[in-house]
Amino acid sequence: MPNEPTSINPFETAKRQVDIVADLLHLDEAMREMLKNPKRELSVNFPVRMDDGSYKVFHGFRVQYNMARGPSKGGIRYHPGVTLDEVRALAAWMTWKCAVVNLPYGGAKGGVICDPKKMSKGELERLTRRYASEILPIIGPEIDIPAPDVYTDSQTMAWIMDTYSMQKGYSVPGVVTGKPISLGGSQGRGEATGRGCAYVIREAAPHAGVRVKGGTVAVQGFGNAGSIAAKILYDEQGAQIVAASDSKGGIYKADGFNPHAVEAHKEKTGSVVGFPGAKSVSNEELLQLKVDVLVPAALENVITKKNADKIQAKIVAEAANGPTVPEADTTLFEKKITVLPDILANAGGVTVSYFEWAQDIQGFFWPLPDVNRRLEQVMVQSYSDVHKVAEERKIHNRTAAYVLAIQRVADAIRIRGIYP
Ligand code: NAD
């Protein structure tokens, strides 16, 4: 449900989602208030020396939404449009995402208002180190573990780890995830989101009347999450990838193409567009193709009230965060389209982040097959848990995922005696 038009305050949306589920679960007023408000928020202002010798003051946040189930986990975003309410909402959604896949984590998020595209690497390093030292008192492997998000990456995480470790006097790899493998990152983290999404599609297919082997798949957004989901569905499950797109446009081939070849074409030319033997389709047309599985893996708010009744896929697997607006959800449900909601379908990424943290703390690193096997176990179990709630309560998968997640957090609050 993290998917309202951007003009709507995302934190208001996040709170409304809690209210809807709280009604279903008959939660009382105090429990609702706990679930609707962040536990802790830190707002920081800090100076950074720019390359021309001047100093600029940046504003950043770290919000720890809920820690009843364990330390909080969530990315750090660098973007000019970051607001405290956006960070609060993203922290709430991380709480529910970690709970739906049953990781022993709460949720958090961080952000700095800046325009990373206009900053040099040196400026970004100085910004990151200063921001890290400002939030340092409230992060740590047992408290809150940041990760990359929009316009932050493994290099950003390496700088944060170093800043934290310098203060401690020894290396603390478990303070962040999404690190380079040479610094305690996990095998398989890079492809975990797409891989997790492919596992969930495989599990949902029999309930949706879809055979993945030989079935047709369209992927909007042939980036990290989308291209990897496509390759795994093709290589390991025998699906036909018939359409793919990126920001420059899309391609369609009725009898399918090899996603590895499309990837090579994109690497060479900068886009999937112009792939030999394929027809062009617009991003809007791609969403409306008659396929078995549609994987929106690009942007928010692409399935709306306007196009929901034209969606012909049997399964919509949300690799992206928030591709479907709530009004469209009802239409998809009425059309009996199986929606695999983002907090489930793209949770493979945070799951392998959890594995990375667990490996760092143990100082014992797992080979790739072990990582993938454990990821598969988590995704299979989580799909089954969500499906069960959806069937029992006769609700759609998205609401079921939120019911499961919020119930788990509320149970932790009660069992710990934080609130009876
Ligand atoms: P990415 O930048 O690697 O890929 C995004 C792709 O979308 C690119 O191919 C880009 O060209 C394409 N795109 C951009 N604008 C588009 C448009 N208007 N129409 C069609 N395609 C367009 O990013 P990513 O990491 O794959 O993330 C994609 C989505 O998945 C985001 O919503 C992200 O929040 C979500 N997600 C990613 C991860 C992860 O681990 N990578 C984890 C959880 C959620």
Coordinates of C-alpha atoms and ligand atoms in Angstrom, one line a residue:
M1 CA 0.0 0.0 0.0
P2 CA 2.9 2.5 -0.1
N3 CA 1.5 4.0 -3.3
E4 CA -0.5 7.1 -3.2
P5 CA 0.0 9.9 -5.7
T6 CA 3.0 12.0 -4.7
S7 CA 0.8 15.0 -3.9
I8 CA -0.6 13.1 -0.9
N9 CA 1.4 13.1 2.3
P10 CA 2.9 9.6 2.4
F11 CA 2.8 9.5 6.2
E12 CA -0.9 10.2 6.2
T13 CA -1.3 7.3 3.8
A14 CA 0.9 5.1 6.1
K15 CA -1.3 6.0 9.1
R16 CA -4.5 5.3 7.2
Q17 CA -3.2 1.9 6.3
V18 CA -2.6 1.1 9.9
D19 CA -6.2 2.2 10.8
I20 CA -7.7 0.0 8.1
V21 CA -5.8 -3.1 9.5
A22 CA -6.4 -2.1 13.1
D23 CA -10.1 -2.2 12.4
L24 CA -9.8 -5.7 11.0
L25 CA -7.7 -6.8 14.0
H26 CA -9.9 -4.9 16.6
L27 CA -6.9 -3.1 18.0
D28 CA -7.6 -0.6 20.7
E29 CA -6.8 3.1 20.6
A30 CA -3.4 3.0 22.5
M31 CA -2.1 0.2 20.3
R32 CA -3.1 2.1 17.2
E33 CA -1.3 5.2 18.4
M34 CA 1.8 3.1 19.0
L35 CA 1.6 1.6 15.5
K36 CA 0.9 5.0 13.9
N37 CA 3.8 6.9 15.3
P38 CA 7.6 6.5 15.1
K39 CA 9.3 5.5 18.2
R40 CA 12.3 7.8 17.7
E41 CA 13.2 10.5 15.2
L42 CA 16.5 12.4 14.8
S43 CA 16.8 15.6 12.7
V44 CA 20.3 16.8 12.0
N45 CA 21.9 19.8 10.4
F46 CA 25.6 19.6 9.5
P47 CA 28.1 21.5 7.5
V48 CA 30.0 20.0 4.5
R49 CA 33.0 21.5 2.8
M50 CA 32.3 21.8 -0.9
D51 CA 35.0 21.4 -3.6
D52 CA 35.3 25.2 -4.1
G53 CA 36.2 25.7 -0.4
S54 CA 32.8 27.0 0.6
Y55 CA 30.7 25.3 3.3
K56 CA 27.1 24.2 2.9
V57 CA 24.7 23.1 5.7
F58 CA 22.7 20.0 4.9
H59 CA 19.6 18.8 6.7
G60 CA 19.0 15.0 7.3
F61 CA 16.9 12.6 9.3
R62 CA 16.9 9.1 10.8
V63 CA 13.6 7.7 11.9
Q64 CA 13.3 4.5 13.9
Y65 CA 9.7 3.6 13.5
N66 CA 9.3 0.5 15.6
M67 CA 11.8 -1.8 17.4
A68 CA 9.5 -4.2 19.2
R69 CA 10.7 -7.2 17.1
G70 CA 14.4 -6.3 17.1
P71 CA 16.9 -3.6 15.9
S72 CA 15.5 -1.4 13.2
K73 CA 16.5 -1.7 9.5
G74 CA 16.1 0.6 6.6
G75 CA 17.9 2.5 3.8
I76 CA 19.3 6.0 3.6
R77 CA 18.1 8.1 0.7
Y78 CA 19.9 11.2 -0.8
H79 CA 17.4 13.3 -2.7
P80 CA 16.4 17.0 -3.0
G81 CA 12.7 16.0 -2.3
V82 CA 13.3 14.2 1.1
T83 CA 10.9 15.3 3.8
L84 CA 10.5 14.1 7.4
D85 CA 7.1 12.8 6.6
E86 CA 8.4 10.8 3.7
V87 CA 11.1 9.3 5.9
R88 CA 8.5 8.4 8.5
A89 CA 6.3 6.7 6.0
L90 CA 9.2 4.7 4.5
A91 CA 10.3 3.7 8.0
A92 CA 6.7 2.5 8.7
W93 CA 6.7 0.4 5.4
M94 CA 10.1 -1.1 6.4
T95 CA 8.6 -2.1 9.7
W96 CA 5.8 -4.0 7.9
K97 CA 8.1 -5.4 5.2
C98 CA 10.5 -6.9 7.8
A99 CA 7.5 -8.3 9.8
V100 CA 5.8 -9.9 6.8
V101 CA 8.9 -12.0 6.0
N102 CA 9.4 -12.6 9.7
L103 CA 12.9 -11.0 10.1
P104 CA 13.8 -10.2 13.7
Y105 CA 13.9 -6.5 12.8
G106 CA 11.9 -3.3 13.3
G107 CA 11.9 -0.7 10.6
A108 CA 13.7 2.6 10.0
K109 CA 14.7 5.0 7.3
G110 CA 17.1 7.9 6.8
G111 CA 17.4 10.7 4.3
V112 CA 19.5 13.8 3.5
I113 CA 18.1 16.7 1.5
C114 CA 20.7 17.0 -1.3
D115 CA 21.1 16.7 -5.0
P116 CA 23.7 13.9 -5.4
K117 CA 23.7 14.3 -9.2
K118 CA 25.3 17.7 -8.7
M119 CA 27.9 16.7 -6.1
S120 CA 31.4 15.3 -6.7
K121 CA 32.5 12.0 -5.1
G122 CA 34.6 13.9 -2.6
E123 CA 31.6 16.1 -1.6
L124 CA 29.4 13.0 -1.2
E125 CA 32.0 11.2 0.9
R126 CA 32.3 14.3 3.2
L127 CA 28.5 14.6 3.4
T128 CA 28.1 10.8 4.2
R129 CA 30.8 10.8 6.9
R130 CA 29.3 13.9 8.6
Y131 CA 25.8 12.6 8.4
A132 CA 27.0 9.2 9.8
S133 CA 28.7 10.9 12.7
E134 CA 25.5 12.9 13.5
I135 CA 23.3 9.7 13.5
L136 CA 26.1 7.6 15.1
P137 CA 24.6 7.7 18.7
I138 CA 21.5 5.9 17.5
I139 CA 22.9 3.4 14.9
G140 CA 24.8 0.1 15.5
P141 CA 24.5 -3.6 14.8
E142 CA 22.2 -4.0 17.9
I143 CA 20.2 -0.8 17.4
D144 CA 19.6 0.3 13.9
I145 CA 21.3 -0.9 10.7
P146 CA 21.2 1.4 7.6
A147 CA 21.4 0.2 4.0
P148 CA 21.4 1.8 0.5
D149 CA 18.3 3.4 -1.0
V150 CA 17.7 6.0 -3.7
Y151 CA 21.1 7.5 -4.8
T152 CA 23.2 5.7 -2.1
D153 CA 25.1 2.5 -2.8
S154 CA 27.7 0.1 -1.5
Q155 CA 30.4 2.9 -1.5
T156 CA 28.1 5.0 0.7
M157 CA 27.8 2.0 3.1
A158 CA 31.5 1.5 3.2
W159 CA 32.0 5.2 4.2
I160 CA 29.4 4.8 7.0
M161 CA 31.0 1.6 8.2
D162 CA 34.4 3.3 8.3
T163 CA 33.1 6.4 10.1
Y164 CA 31.4 4.2 12.7
S165 CA 34.4 1.9 13.1
M166 CA 36.8 4.8 13.5
Q167 CA 34.8 6.0 16.5
K168 CA 34.7 2.5 18.0
G169 CA 38.3 1.8 17.4
Y170 CA 37.7 -1.5 15.6
S171 CA 35.9 -2.7 12.5
V172 CA 32.2 -3.1 12.8
P173 CA 30.9 -4.5 9.5
G174 CA 27.4 -5.3 11.0
V175 CA 26.5 -1.6 11.3
V176 CA 25.3 -1.4 7.7
T177 CA 24.3 -3.8 5.0
G178 CA 24.6 -3.6 1.2
K179 CA 28.4 -3.3 1.6
P180 CA 31.0 -4.4 -1.0
I181 CA 31.6 -8.2 -0.6
S182 CA 35.3 -7.5 0.2
L183 CA 34.1 -5.5 3.3
G184 CA 31.7 -8.1 4.7
G185 CA 28.9 -7.9 2.1
S186 CA 26.9 -11.0 1.4
Q187 CA 27.0 -13.2 -1.7
G188 CA 23.7 -12.9 -3.5
R189 CA 22.7 -9.5 -2.2
G190 CA 22.9 -7.9 -5.6
E191 CA 20.3 -10.2 -7.1
A192 CA 18.2 -10.9 -4.0
T193 CA 15.3 -8.7 -4.8
G194 CA 14.7 -10.1 -8.3
R195 CA 15.4 -13.7 -7.1
G196 CA 12.9 -13.3 -4.2
C197 CA 10.3 -11.9 -6.6
A198 CA 10.8 -14.9 -8.9
Y199 CA 10.3 -17.3 -6.0
V200 CA 7.1 -15.6 -4.9
I201 CA 5.7 -15.7 -8.5
R202 CA 6.5 -19.5 -8.6
E203 CA 4.6 -20.1 -5.3
A204 CA 1.6 -18.0 -6.3
A205 CA 1.3 -19.4 -9.8
P206 CA -0.8 -22.6 -9.0
H207 CA -3.3 -20.5 -7.0
A208 CA -3.6 -18.0 -9.9
G209 CA -4.1 -20.7 -12.5
V210 CA -0.8 -19.9 -14.2
R211 CA 1.9 -22.3 -15.4
V212 CA 5.2 -20.4 -15.2
K213 CA 7.0 -22.9 -17.4
G214 CA 6.1 -21.7 -20.9
G215 CA 4.0 -18.9 -19.4
T216 CA 4.4 -15.3 -20.6
V217 CA 6.1 -12.5 -18.6
A218 CA 6.3 -8.7 -19.2
V219 CA 8.7 -6.6 -17.1
Q220 CA 8.4 -2.9 -16.8
G221 CA 11.8 -1.5 -15.8
F222 CA 14.6 -3.7 -16.9
G223 CA 17.0 -2.5 -14.1
N224 CA 18.4 -4.4 -11.1
A225 CA 15.2 -5.9 -9.7
G226 CA 13.4 -6.3 -13.1
S227 CA 16.1 -7.8 -15.2
I228 CA 17.2 -10.2 -12.5
A229 CA 13.6 -11.4 -12.0
A230 CA 13.3 -11.9 -15.7
K231 CA 16.6 -13.9 -16.0
I232 CA 15.6 -16.2 -13.1
L233 CA 12.1 -16.8 -14.4
Y234 CA 13.7 -17.6 -17.8
D235 CA 16.7 -19.7 -16.6
E236 CA 15.3 -21.5 -13.7
Q237 CA 11.5 -21.7 -14.3
G238 CA 11.3 -21.8 -18.1
A239 CA 9.1 -18.7 -18.5
Q240 CA 8.9 -16.8 -21.8
I241 CA 9.9 -13.2 -21.4
V242 CA 7.8 -11.4 -24.0
A243 CA 8.2 -7.8 -23.1
A244 CA 10.6 -5.5 -21.3
S245 CA 11.1 -1.7 -20.9
D246 CA 13.1 1.0 -19.4
S247 CA 12.8 4.8 -19.2
K248 CA 13.4 5.1 -23.0
G249 CA 10.6 2.7 -24.1
G250 CA 9.8 -1.0 -24.4
I251 CA 10.1 -4.1 -26.6
Y252 CA 7.7 -7.0 -27.3
K253 CA 8.2 -10.3 -29.0
A254 CA 5.3 -12.8 -28.9
D255 CA 7.4 -15.9 -28.8
G256 CA 9.8 -14.5 -26.2
F257 CA 13.4 -13.4 -26.1
N258 CA 16.5 -14.3 -24.1
P259 CA 16.8 -11.7 -21.3
H260 CA 20.6 -12.2 -21.2
A261 CA 20.7 -11.0 -24.8
V262 CA 18.5 -8.1 -24.0
E263 CA 20.7 -7.2 -21.1
A264 CA 23.8 -7.3 -23.3
H265 CA 21.9 -5.1 -25.8
K266 CA 21.1 -2.6 -23.0
E267 CA 24.7 -2.6 -21.8
K268 CA 25.9 -1.8 -25.3
T269 CA 23.2 0.8 -26.4
G270 CA 21.9 2.1 -23.1
S271 CA 18.4 0.8 -23.6
V272 CA 16.3 -2.3 -24.3
V273 CA 14.8 -0.3 -27.2
G274 CA 15.9 -1.5 -30.7
F275 CA 16.6 -5.1 -29.6
P276 CA 16.8 -7.1 -32.9
G277 CA 13.6 -9.0 -33.8
A278 CA 11.4 -7.2 -31.3
K279 CA 8.5 -4.7 -31.8
S280 CA 8.4 -1.5 -29.9
V281 CA 5.8 -1.0 -27.2
S282 CA 5.3 2.0 -24.9
N283 CA 5.5 1.6 -21.2
E284 CA 1.7 2.1 -21.0
E285 CA 1.0 -0.6 -23.6
L286 CA 3.4 -3.0 -21.9
L287 CA 1.3 -2.8 -18.7
Q288 CA -1.8 -3.8 -20.6
L289 CA -0.4 -6.8 -22.5
K290 CA -2.2 -10.1 -22.3
V291 CA 0.4 -12.0 -20.3
D292 CA 0.5 -14.4 -17.5
V293 CA 2.8 -12.4 -15.3
L294 CA 3.3 -8.6 -15.2
V295 CA 6.3 -7.4 -13.1
P296 CA 6.2 -3.6 -12.5
A297 CA 9.9 -3.0 -11.5
A298 CA 10.4 0.7 -12.2
L299 CA 8.3 3.4 -10.6
E300 CA 5.5 4.2 -8.2
N301 CA 1.9 4.8 -9.2
V302 CA 1.9 3.2 -12.7
I303 CA -1.2 1.1 -12.2
T304 CA -3.9 3.6 -11.5
K305 CA -7.7 4.0 -11.6
K306 CA -7.3 4.9 -15.3
N307 CA -5.6 1.7 -16.5
A308 CA -6.5 -0.9 -13.9
D309 CA -9.4 -2.3 -15.8
K310 CA -7.2 -2.7 -18.8
I311 CA -4.6 -4.9 -17.1
Q312 CA -4.9 -8.4 -18.5
A313 CA -2.1 -10.2 -16.6
K314 CA -3.1 -13.0 -14.2
I315 CA -0.4 -12.1 -11.7
V316 CA 1.0 -8.7 -10.9
A317 CA 4.2 -9.1 -9.0
E318 CA 5.3 -5.8 -7.5
A319 CA 9.1 -5.8 -7.7
A320 CA 9.0 -1.9 -7.5
N321 CA 7.8 -0.1 -4.4
G322 CA 4.3 1.2 -4.7
P323 CA 3.5 0.6 -8.3
T324 CA -0.3 0.3 -7.7
V325 CA -2.5 3.1 -6.3
P326 CA -5.1 1.9 -3.7
E327 CA -8.1 2.6 -5.9
A328 CA -6.6 0.4 -8.6
D329 CA -6.2 -2.4 -6.1
T330 CA -9.9 -2.8 -5.8
T331 CA -10.3 -3.1 -9.5
L332 CA -7.5 -5.7 -9.8
F333 CA -9.2 -7.7 -6.9
E334 CA -12.6 -7.6 -8.7
K335 CA -10.9 -8.8 -11.9
K336 CA -9.5 -11.7 -9.9
I337 CA -5.9 -10.7 -10.7
T338 CA -3.5 -12.0 -8.2
V339 CA -1.4 -9.1 -6.8
L340 CA 1.8 -10.0 -5.1
P341 CA 2.3 -6.8 -3.0
D342 CA 5.6 -5.0 -2.8
I343 CA 6.2 -5.6 0.9
L344 CA 6.2 -9.3 0.0
A345 CA 7.3 -9.4 -3.6
N346 CA 10.5 -7.3 -3.2
A347 CA 11.4 -8.3 0.3
G348 CA 14.2 -10.6 -1.0
G349 CA 16.5 -7.6 -0.8
V350 CA 16.0 -6.9 2.9
T351 CA 16.1 -10.7 3.6
V352 CA 19.6 -11.0 2.2
S353 CA 20.5 -7.8 4.0
Y354 CA 19.5 -9.7 7.2
F355 CA 21.7 -12.6 6.1
E356 CA 24.6 -10.1 5.6
W357 CA 24.2 -8.7 9.1
A358 CA 23.9 -12.3 10.5
Q359 CA 27.1 -13.3 8.7
D360 CA 29.0 -10.1 9.8
I361 CA 28.0 -10.7 13.5
Q362 CA 29.1 -14.4 13.3
G363 CA 32.2 -13.5 11.3
F364 CA 31.3 -16.6 9.2
F365 CA 30.4 -16.2 5.6
W366 CA 28.1 -18.4 3.6
P367 CA 28.6 -19.6 0.0
L368 CA 26.1 -18.4 -2.6
P369 CA 24.0 -21.6 -2.7
D370 CA 23.4 -21.4 1.0
V371 CA 22.3 -17.8 0.7
N372 CA 19.9 -18.6 -2.1
R373 CA 18.5 -21.7 -0.3
R374 CA 17.8 -19.7 2.8
L375 CA 16.2 -16.9 0.7
E376 CA 14.0 -19.4 -1.0
Q377 CA 12.8 -20.8 2.4
V378 CA 11.9 -17.3 3.6
M379 CA 10.1 -16.3 0.4
V380 CA 8.2 -19.6 0.2
Q381 CA 7.1 -19.4 3.9
S382 CA 6.1 -15.7 3.6
Y383 CA 4.0 -16.3 0.5
S384 CA 2.3 -19.2 2.2
D385 CA 1.6 -17.1 5.4
V386 CA 0.1 -14.2 3.3
H387 CA -2.0 -16.5 1.2
K388 CA -3.4 -18.2 4.2
V389 CA -4.5 -14.9 5.8
A390 CA -6.0 -13.8 2.4
E391 CA -8.0 -17.0 2.1
E392 CA -9.2 -17.1 5.7
R393 CA -10.3 -13.5 5.8
K394 CA -11.4 -13.3 2.1
I395 CA -9.2 -10.2 1.6
H396 CA -6.7 -9.4 -1.1
N397 CA -3.1 -10.2 -0.7
R398 CA -2.0 -6.6 0.0
T399 CA -4.4 -6.2 2.9
A400 CA -3.4 -9.8 4.0
A401 CA 0.3 -8.9 4.0
Y402 CA -0.4 -5.8 6.2
V403 CA -2.7 -7.8 8.5
L404 CA 0.1 -10.4 9.0
A405 CA 2.8 -7.7 9.5
I406 CA 0.8 -5.5 11.9
Q407 CA -0.4 -8.5 13.8
R408 CA 3.2 -9.6 14.3
V409 CA 4.3 -6.2 15.5
A410 CA 1.3 -5.8 17.8
D411 CA 2.0 -9.3 19.2
A412 CA 5.6 -8.4 20.0
I413 CA 4.5 -5.2 21.7
R414 CA 2.0 -7.2 23.9
I415 CA 4.3 -10.2 24.6
R416 CA 7.1 -7.9 25.7
G417 CA 4.6 -6.2 28.0
I418 CA 5.2 -2.8 26.4
Y419 CA 1.5 -2.5 26.3
P420 CA -0.9 -5.2 27.5
Ligands
NAD1 P1 17.2 0.4 -11.2 O1 17.6 1.8 -11.3 O2 18.3 -0.6 -11.3 O3 16.1 0.0 -12.4 C1 15.0 0.8 -12.7 C2 14.7 0.6 -14.1 O4 13.4 1.3 -14.4 C3 15.7 1.1 -15.1 O5 15.9 0.2 -16.1 C4 15.0 2.4 -15.7 O6 15.4 2.7 -17.0 C5 13.6 2.0 -15.6 N1 12.7 3.1 -15.6 C6 12.9 4.4 -15.1 N2 11.8 5.2 -15.5 C7 11.0 4.4 -16.2 C8 9.7 4.6 -16.8 N3 9.2 5.8 -16.8 N4 9.2 3.6 -17.4 C9 9.7 2.4 -17.5 N5 10.9 2.1 -16.9 C10 11.5 3.1 -16.3 O7 16.4 0.3 -9.9 P2 16.0 -1.0 -9.0 O8 17.0 -1.2 -7.9 O9 15.8 -2.1 -9.9 O10 14.7 -0.5 -8.4 C11 13.4 -0.6 -9.1 C12 12.3 -0.6 -8.1 O11 12.4 -1.7 -7.3 C13 12.2 0.6 -7.2 O12 10.8 0.9 -7.0 C14 12.9 0.1 -6.0 O13 12.4 0.9 -4.8 C15 12.4 -1.3 -5.9 N6 13.2 -2.1 -5.1 C16 14.5 -2.4 -5.4 C17 15.3 -3.2 -4.5 C18 16.7 -3.6 -4.9 O14 17.3 -4.3 -4.1 N7 17.2 -3.2 -6.0 C19 14.7 -3.7 -3.3 C20 13.4 -3.3 -3.0 C21 12.7 -2.6 -3.9

